Amino acid sequence: MTCGKMNTSDSANASHEDTCPPEPQHISLAVFLCLFYLLGLLLNAFSMWVFTCRIHKWNCGAVLQFNLALSDAIITPLTPLMAAYFAMDSNWIFGDFACQLKIAVLSIHFNGSVIFLTLISVHRYVSVVHFNRSSFIKRKTFVKKLCAGIWCFLIICGIIYGWLLPVTIEENHGQCLTIHQTRLTDAYFIINFVIFFFWCILPLSISMFCYSRLASSVSRININSAQGQSVKNKSMRMIGICVFIFALCFLPLNVVRTIGVVVKKYHASQCRLMLQLQTAYYACYVLAGINCCLDPLIYFFGSRNFINAFRRSLKVVGVRSTVENKIESETVSQSLNKNVISTIS
């Protein structure tokens, strides 16, 4: 990867090294971005339809899962703008408001997904490990109010981010939320480390703690009963899916962005490295879009009510699948613990 065509004169070389003009990104980034978010939209739209139209009585888990699906779906309307930005030589032509709206919605999408994934982890941990104790996270009224407060917080944060990071012109290219915005270097540096700690390290640590304790707890569940085996299997699947989502979708994006803002602040003359980091960041950004496609697995493996509603939905549209047949073949011979089942299903 190069930094553009170099002049032969020393003065031109020196001048060029002082700046690092944006470079066009491969069209495959735009293609994969659209594919991932379109598939995510279909999966999450169907999931929200199941939650709203097929599940008549929500528990705390369903409330959290619905909000996770909503946070995944809201990014889709802005996907064409982001894809067009990649396809048009990384040149933002849609104006200041569209850029600030993009930043705000991206913030709400990513931060919301992280928060609700973490809350699902906490809820699963409390429900299984401390099933016989009273907790606010088990009260549906509290969880609804908590989700409403989280959405207000996410919207405020999104507006602040959009206001702090406006469009700038770099080398005759409009730049929106990129490493090339030189006059925003300090803002990106500070904001990045706030995001990296509060929206990556802290949630990941909480989830790892919850699921490590959960794994230890479910290992002691009586698996002689079919219900005990079912709870254990669902919980272990939840562990694998959530940790995998954090590791694949959010951790690489935050690590590459952190490296990028450090290089931009302290080694801005390293143009080749800057452009490589920019491409790596966009690749991680597209990879993060897989989150929208993976989250619906949490609803399927983590909620008995969702599975039952899913089965009814298949019957409504006249679809018979191997998944449904497998679910119908399962029988429950004994009861594990009514409190555990009613809380985590």
Short mmCIF file of C-alpha atoms in Angstrom, two decimals:
data_model
loop_
_atom_site.label_atom_id
_atom_site.label_comp_id
_atom_site.label_asym_id
_atom_site.label_seq_id
_atom_site.Cartn_x
_atom_site.Cartn_y
_atom_site.Cartn_z
CA MET A 1 0.00 0.00 0.00
CA THR A 2 1.41 3.40 -0.92
CA CYS A 3 0.72 6.92 0.15
CA GLY A 4 0.08 8.22 -3.33
CA LYS A 5 2.40 9.14 -6.18
CA MET A 6 5.70 10.63 -4.93
CA ASN A 7 7.50 13.51 -6.62
CA THR A 8 11.18 13.16 -7.31
CA SER A 9 12.21 16.42 -5.65
CA ASP A 10 13.26 16.43 -2.00
CA SER A 11 10.92 19.28 -1.13
CA ALA A 12 7.95 17.46 -2.56
CA ASN A 13 8.91 14.34 -0.63
CA ALA A 14 9.14 16.27 2.61
CA SER A 15 5.83 17.97 1.95
CA HIS A 16 4.16 14.67 1.17
CA GLU A 17 5.47 13.03 4.31
CA ASP A 18 3.76 15.70 6.40
CA THR A 19 0.35 14.55 5.23
CA CYS A 20 -1.26 11.19 4.61
CA PRO A 21 -4.03 11.54 2.04
CA PRO A 22 -6.99 9.13 2.16
CA GLU A 23 -6.74 6.08 -0.06
CA PRO A 24 -9.64 4.34 -1.81
CA GLN A 25 -10.74 1.12 -0.15
CA HIS A 26 -11.47 -2.10 -1.99
CA ILE A 27 -15.03 -2.41 -3.23
CA SER A 28 -15.35 -5.75 -1.40
CA LEU A 29 -15.64 -3.82 1.88
CA ALA A 30 -18.82 -2.16 0.66
CA VAL A 31 -20.20 -5.45 -0.67
CA PHE A 32 -19.59 -7.40 2.54
CA LEU A 33 -20.88 -4.51 4.64
CA CYS A 34 -24.19 -4.53 2.78
CA LEU A 35 -24.48 -8.33 2.88
CA PHE A 36 -23.83 -8.62 6.61
CA TYR A 37 -26.17 -5.82 7.62
CA LEU A 38 -28.89 -6.91 5.20
CA LEU A 39 -28.79 -10.44 6.59
CA GLY A 40 -28.73 -8.98 10.09
CA LEU A 41 -31.77 -6.86 9.30
CA LEU A 42 -33.74 -9.88 8.09
CA LEU A 43 -32.80 -12.00 11.11
CA ASN A 44 -33.41 -9.28 13.67
CA ALA A 45 -36.64 -8.11 12.02
CA PHE A 46 -37.94 -11.67 12.19
CA SER A 47 -36.76 -11.97 15.80
CA MET A 48 -38.55 -8.74 16.79
CA TRP A 49 -41.69 -9.98 15.03
CA VAL A 50 -41.52 -13.20 17.07
CA PHE A 51 -41.02 -11.22 20.29
CA THR A 52 -43.86 -8.75 19.62
CA CYS A 53 -46.42 -10.93 17.84
CA ARG A 54 -45.77 -14.49 18.97
CA ILE A 55 -44.59 -14.15 22.59
CA HIS A 56 -47.52 -12.78 24.56
CA LYS A 57 -45.92 -12.82 28.00
CA TRP A 58 -42.37 -11.50 28.27
CA ASN A 59 -39.98 -12.31 31.07
CA CYS A 60 -36.80 -10.40 31.91
CA GLY A 61 -34.75 -12.37 29.41
CA ALA A 62 -37.16 -11.59 26.57
CA VAL A 63 -37.07 -7.87 27.41
CA LEU A 64 -33.27 -7.78 27.21
CA GLN A 65 -33.16 -9.88 24.05
CA PHE A 66 -35.73 -7.69 22.29
CA ASN A 67 -33.69 -4.58 23.09
CA LEU A 68 -30.57 -6.29 21.75
CA ALA A 69 -32.39 -7.06 18.50
CA LEU A 70 -33.55 -3.44 18.28
CA SER A 71 -30.03 -2.09 18.79
CA ASP A 72 -28.83 -4.38 15.97
CA ALA A 73 -31.57 -3.36 13.55
CA ILE A 74 -31.28 0.44 13.83
CA ILE A 75 -27.98 0.59 11.93
CA THR A 76 -29.43 -0.83 8.71
CA PRO A 77 -30.92 2.40 7.22
CA LEU A 78 -27.47 4.03 7.25
CA THR A 79 -25.66 1.07 5.69
CA PRO A 80 -26.07 2.36 2.07
CA LEU A 81 -24.38 5.66 3.03
CA MET A 82 -21.43 3.85 4.59
CA ALA A 83 -21.13 1.50 1.62
CA ALA A 84 -21.24 4.45 -0.78
CA TYR A 85 -18.47 6.13 1.23
CA PHE A 86 -16.21 3.11 0.67
CA ALA A 87 -17.15 2.90 -3.01
CA MET A 88 -16.50 6.63 -3.65
CA ASP A 89 -12.77 6.66 -2.82
CA SER A 90 -13.40 7.33 0.89
CA ASN A 91 -14.93 10.72 0.12
CA TRP A 92 -17.91 11.79 2.25
CA ILE A 93 -20.28 13.89 0.12
CA PHE A 94 -23.46 13.64 2.15
CA GLY A 95 -22.99 16.69 4.36
CA ASP A 96 -22.39 17.42 8.02
CA PHE A 97 -25.76 16.32 9.36
CA ALA A 98 -25.63 12.92 7.66
CA CYS A 99 -22.13 12.37 9.08
CA GLN A 100 -23.18 13.31 12.59
CA LEU A 101 -26.28 11.13 12.29
CA LYS A 102 -24.09 8.24 11.12
CA ILE A 103 -21.76 8.67 14.11
CA ALA A 104 -24.67 8.90 16.55
CA VAL A 105 -26.42 5.81 15.19
CA LEU A 106 -23.17 3.84 15.04
CA SER A 107 -22.51 4.75 18.65
CA ILE A 108 -26.00 3.68 19.69
CA HIS A 109 -25.71 0.45 17.69
CA PHE A 110 -22.32 -0.74 18.93
CA ASN A 111 -22.63 0.51 22.51
CA GLY A 112 -26.20 -0.76 22.78
CA SER A 113 -25.20 -4.20 21.53
CA VAL A 114 -22.37 -4.35 24.08
CA ILE A 115 -24.55 -3.20 26.98
CA PHE A 116 -27.43 -5.57 26.27
CA LEU A 117 -25.09 -8.51 25.67
CA THR A 118 -23.50 -7.77 29.03
CA LEU A 119 -26.87 -7.50 30.76
CA ILE A 120 -27.94 -10.80 29.23
CA SER A 121 -24.76 -12.29 30.68
CA VAL A 122 -25.51 -10.85 34.13
CA HIS A 123 -29.12 -12.00 33.97
CA ARG A 124 -28.14 -15.54 33.01
CA TYR A 125 -25.51 -15.64 35.75
CA VAL A 126 -27.89 -14.41 38.47
CA SER A 127 -30.73 -16.64 37.31
CA VAL A 128 -28.70 -19.85 37.36
CA VAL A 129 -26.04 -19.31 40.02
CA HIS A 130 -28.26 -17.33 42.43
CA PHE A 131 -31.66 -18.68 41.40
CA ASN A 132 -32.91 -18.81 44.99
CA ARG A 133 -32.02 -15.19 45.77
CA SER A 134 -34.02 -12.07 45.10
CA SER A 135 -32.46 -9.67 42.59
CA PHE A 136 -33.51 -6.55 40.67
CA ILE A 137 -32.37 -8.13 37.41
CA LYS A 138 -35.10 -10.78 37.87
CA ARG A 139 -37.87 -8.16 38.13
CA LYS A 140 -39.42 -7.35 34.78
CA THR A 141 -40.57 -3.87 35.85
CA PHE A 142 -37.03 -2.94 36.88
CA VAL A 143 -35.53 -4.40 33.69
CA LYS A 144 -37.96 -2.39 31.54
CA LYS A 145 -37.06 0.84 33.33
CA LEU A 146 -33.37 -0.04 33.08
CA CYS A 147 -33.65 -0.56 29.32
CA ALA A 148 -35.48 2.76 28.90
CA GLY A 149 -32.74 4.51 30.86
CA ILE A 150 -30.06 2.82 28.76
CA TRP A 151 -31.68 4.02 25.53
CA CYS A 152 -31.78 7.60 26.85
CA PHE A 153 -28.11 7.32 27.83
CA LEU A 154 -27.16 5.85 24.43
CA ILE A 155 -28.96 8.62 22.54
CA ILE A 156 -27.26 11.34 24.60
CA CYS A 157 -23.83 9.75 24.07
CA GLY A 158 -24.51 9.41 20.35
CA ILE A 159 -25.46 13.07 20.03
CA ILE A 160 -22.31 14.11 21.92
CA TYR A 161 -20.08 11.96 19.71
CA GLY A 162 -21.70 13.35 16.56
CA TRP A 163 -21.23 16.91 17.78
CA LEU A 164 -17.56 16.39 18.73
CA LEU A 165 -16.61 14.70 15.44
CA PRO A 166 -17.81 16.79 12.47
CA VAL A 167 -16.85 16.41 8.80
CA THR A 168 -13.42 17.79 7.84
CA ILE A 169 -11.75 18.28 4.46
CA GLU A 170 -8.44 16.45 4.07
CA GLU A 171 -6.61 16.50 0.72
CA ASN A 172 -9.83 17.58 -1.05
CA HIS A 173 -11.68 14.60 0.43
CA GLY A 174 -14.56 14.94 2.86
CA GLN A 175 -13.73 12.81 5.87
CA CYS A 176 -16.28 11.44 8.33
CA LEU A 177 -15.11 9.39 11.30
CA THR A 178 -11.66 8.55 9.89
CA ILE A 179 -8.09 8.56 11.12
CA HIS A 180 -7.18 11.27 8.58
CA GLN A 181 -9.02 14.06 10.41
CA THR A 182 -5.90 15.77 11.71
CA ARG A 183 -7.55 18.53 13.71
CA LEU A 184 -9.63 15.92 15.57
CA THR A 185 -6.63 13.81 16.62
CA ASP A 186 -6.85 14.76 20.30
CA ALA A 187 -10.62 14.23 20.37
CA TYR A 188 -10.29 10.78 18.80
CA PHE A 189 -7.49 9.90 21.23
CA ILE A 190 -9.56 10.72 24.32
CA ILE A 191 -12.84 9.30 23.03
CA ASN A 192 -11.17 6.07 21.94
CA PHE A 193 -9.77 5.25 25.36
CA VAL A 194 -13.10 6.03 27.02
CA ILE A 195 -14.81 3.65 24.58
CA PHE A 196 -12.05 1.05 24.84
CA PHE A 197 -12.36 0.79 28.61
CA PHE A 198 -16.09 1.30 29.21
CA TRP A 199 -17.45 -0.38 26.05
CA CYS A 200 -14.91 -3.16 25.57
CA ILE A 201 -12.63 -4.12 28.48
CA LEU A 202 -15.19 -3.64 31.27
CA PRO A 203 -18.13 -5.42 29.55
CA LEU A 204 -15.89 -8.23 28.35
CA SER A 205 -14.50 -8.71 31.86
CA ILE A 206 -18.01 -8.77 33.37
CA SER A 207 -19.21 -11.29 30.79
CA MET A 208 -16.17 -13.51 31.25
CA PHE A 209 -16.71 -13.48 35.01
CA CYS A 210 -20.42 -14.26 34.70
CA TYR A 211 -19.95 -17.07 32.24
CA SER A 212 -16.99 -18.63 34.05
CA ARG A 213 -19.13 -18.78 37.20
CA LEU A 214 -22.06 -19.99 35.13
CA ALA A 215 -19.97 -22.77 33.59
CA SER A 216 -18.86 -23.85 37.04
CA SER A 217 -22.44 -23.81 38.30
CA VAL A 218 -24.06 -25.73 35.44
CA SER A 219 -21.40 -28.42 35.77
CA ARG A 220 -23.06 -29.29 39.09
CA ILE A 221 -26.60 -29.46 37.68
CA ASN A 222 -28.20 -32.89 37.85
CA ILE A 223 -27.98 -34.14 34.28
CA ASN A 224 -29.84 -37.35 35.03
CA SER A 225 -33.03 -35.52 34.13
CA ALA A 226 -33.78 -34.39 30.60
CA GLN A 227 -34.64 -30.92 31.92
CA GLY A 228 -31.29 -30.64 33.71
CA GLN A 229 -29.43 -31.65 30.55
CA SER A 230 -31.43 -29.11 28.54
CA VAL A 231 -30.60 -26.26 30.93
CA LYS A 232 -26.94 -27.19 30.94
CA ASN A 233 -26.73 -27.40 27.16
CA LYS A 234 -28.51 -24.09 26.62
CA SER A 235 -26.35 -22.34 29.16
CA MET A 236 -23.12 -23.67 27.67
CA ARG A 237 -24.24 -22.61 24.19
CA MET A 238 -24.96 -19.15 25.55
CA ILE A 239 -21.46 -19.03 27.01
CA GLY A 240 -19.87 -19.94 23.69
CA ILE A 241 -21.97 -17.58 21.57
CA CYS A 242 -21.57 -14.47 23.73
CA VAL A 243 -17.83 -14.90 24.26
CA PHE A 244 -17.41 -15.59 20.54
CA ILE A 245 -19.33 -12.41 19.62
CA PHE A 246 -17.19 -10.29 21.93
CA ALA A 247 -13.95 -11.87 20.68
CA LEU A 248 -14.80 -11.75 16.98
CA CYS A 249 -16.83 -8.58 16.58
CA PHE A 250 -15.86 -6.05 19.24
CA LEU A 251 -12.35 -6.81 20.47
CA PRO A 252 -10.51 -6.55 17.10
CA LEU A 253 -12.31 -3.30 16.25
CA ASN A 254 -11.34 -1.67 19.54
CA VAL A 255 -7.75 -2.91 19.47
CA VAL A 256 -7.09 -1.73 15.89
CA ARG A 257 -8.74 1.63 16.54
CA THR A 258 -6.64 2.11 19.68
CA ILE A 259 -3.43 1.37 17.78
CA GLY A 260 -4.57 3.75 15.04
CA VAL A 261 -5.20 6.75 17.30
CA VAL A 262 -1.87 6.20 19.09
CA VAL A 263 0.02 6.09 15.79
CA LYS A 264 -1.88 9.14 14.53
CA LYS A 265 -1.03 11.16 17.63
CA TYR A 266 2.61 10.18 18.11
CA HIS A 267 3.79 8.88 14.70
CA ALA A 268 1.68 10.79 12.17
CA SER A 269 4.54 10.81 9.62
CA GLN A 270 4.32 7.02 9.25
CA CYS A 271 2.00 7.25 6.27
CA ARG A 272 2.26 3.66 5.11
CA LEU A 273 1.47 2.35 8.59
CA MET A 274 -1.44 4.80 8.91
CA LEU A 275 -3.03 3.59 5.70
CA GLN A 276 -2.55 -0.05 6.64
CA LEU A 277 -4.24 0.61 9.97
CA GLN A 278 -7.07 2.40 8.19
CA THR A 279 -7.69 -0.63 5.97
CA ALA A 280 -7.44 -2.96 8.98
CA TYR A 281 -9.93 -0.80 10.90
CA TYR A 282 -12.45 -0.85 8.06
CA ALA A 283 -12.05 -4.63 7.77
CA CYS A 284 -12.70 -4.98 11.52
CA TYR A 285 -15.63 -2.61 11.14
CA VAL A 286 -17.18 -4.88 8.52
CA LEU A 287 -16.36 -7.88 10.73
CA ALA A 288 -18.23 -6.21 13.58
CA GLY A 289 -21.31 -6.25 11.37
CA ILE A 290 -21.43 -10.04 11.80
CA ASN A 291 -22.63 -9.26 15.31
CA CYS A 292 -26.06 -8.51 13.85
CA CYS A 293 -26.17 -11.98 12.32
CA LEU A 294 -24.92 -13.85 15.39
CA ASP A 295 -27.10 -12.23 18.06
CA PRO A 296 -30.28 -14.06 16.92
CA LEU A 297 -28.55 -17.32 17.92
CA ILE A 298 -28.74 -16.06 21.51
CA TYR A 299 -32.53 -15.82 21.29
CA PHE A 300 -32.81 -19.31 19.87
CA PHE A 301 -30.46 -21.05 22.28
CA GLY A 302 -31.21 -18.91 25.32
CA SER A 303 -34.98 -18.66 25.47
CA ARG A 304 -37.48 -21.50 25.69
CA ASN A 305 -40.29 -19.01 25.04
CA PHE A 306 -38.59 -17.86 21.83
CA ILE A 307 -38.14 -21.45 20.66
CA ASN A 308 -41.80 -22.22 21.32
CA ALA A 309 -42.88 -19.02 19.55
CA PHE A 310 -40.56 -19.87 16.68
CA ARG A 311 -42.22 -23.26 16.37
CA ARG A 312 -45.66 -21.66 16.29
CA SER A 313 -44.45 -19.21 13.65
CA LEU A 314 -43.27 -22.05 11.46
CA LYS A 315 -46.67 -23.69 11.78
CA VAL A 316 -48.39 -20.43 10.85
CA VAL A 317 -46.50 -20.15 7.57
CA GLY A 318 -46.71 -23.89 6.96
CA VAL A 319 -42.98 -24.53 7.22
CA ARG A 320 -41.61 -27.78 8.57
CA SER A 321 -37.91 -28.00 9.20
CA THR A 322 -35.43 -30.38 10.75
CA VAL A 323 -34.98 -27.89 13.57
CA GLU A 324 -38.65 -28.01 14.43
CA ASN A 325 -38.75 -31.79 14.21
CA LYS A 326 -35.80 -32.03 16.56
CA ILE A 327 -37.45 -29.71 19.06
CA GLU A 328 -40.71 -31.67 18.94
CA SER A 329 -38.89 -34.94 19.62
CA GLU A 330 -37.53 -33.68 22.95
CA THR A 331 -39.43 -34.85 26.05
CA VAL A 332 -39.09 -33.80 29.63
CA SER A 333 -39.14 -36.66 32.15
CA GLN A 334 -38.41 -34.81 35.38
CA SER A 335 -38.43 -31.27 36.72
CA LEU A 336 -35.11 -29.64 37.73
CA ASN A 337 -36.14 -26.59 39.63
CA LYS A 338 -39.17 -24.52 38.76
CA ASN A 339 -37.58 -21.30 39.93
CA VAL A 340 -34.54 -21.77 37.67
CA ILE A 341 -36.56 -22.76 34.63
CA SER A 342 -39.12 -19.97 34.93
CA THR A 343 -36.39 -17.37 35.40
CA ILE A 344 -33.97 -18.26 32.62
CA SER A 345 -36.35 -19.53 29.94
#
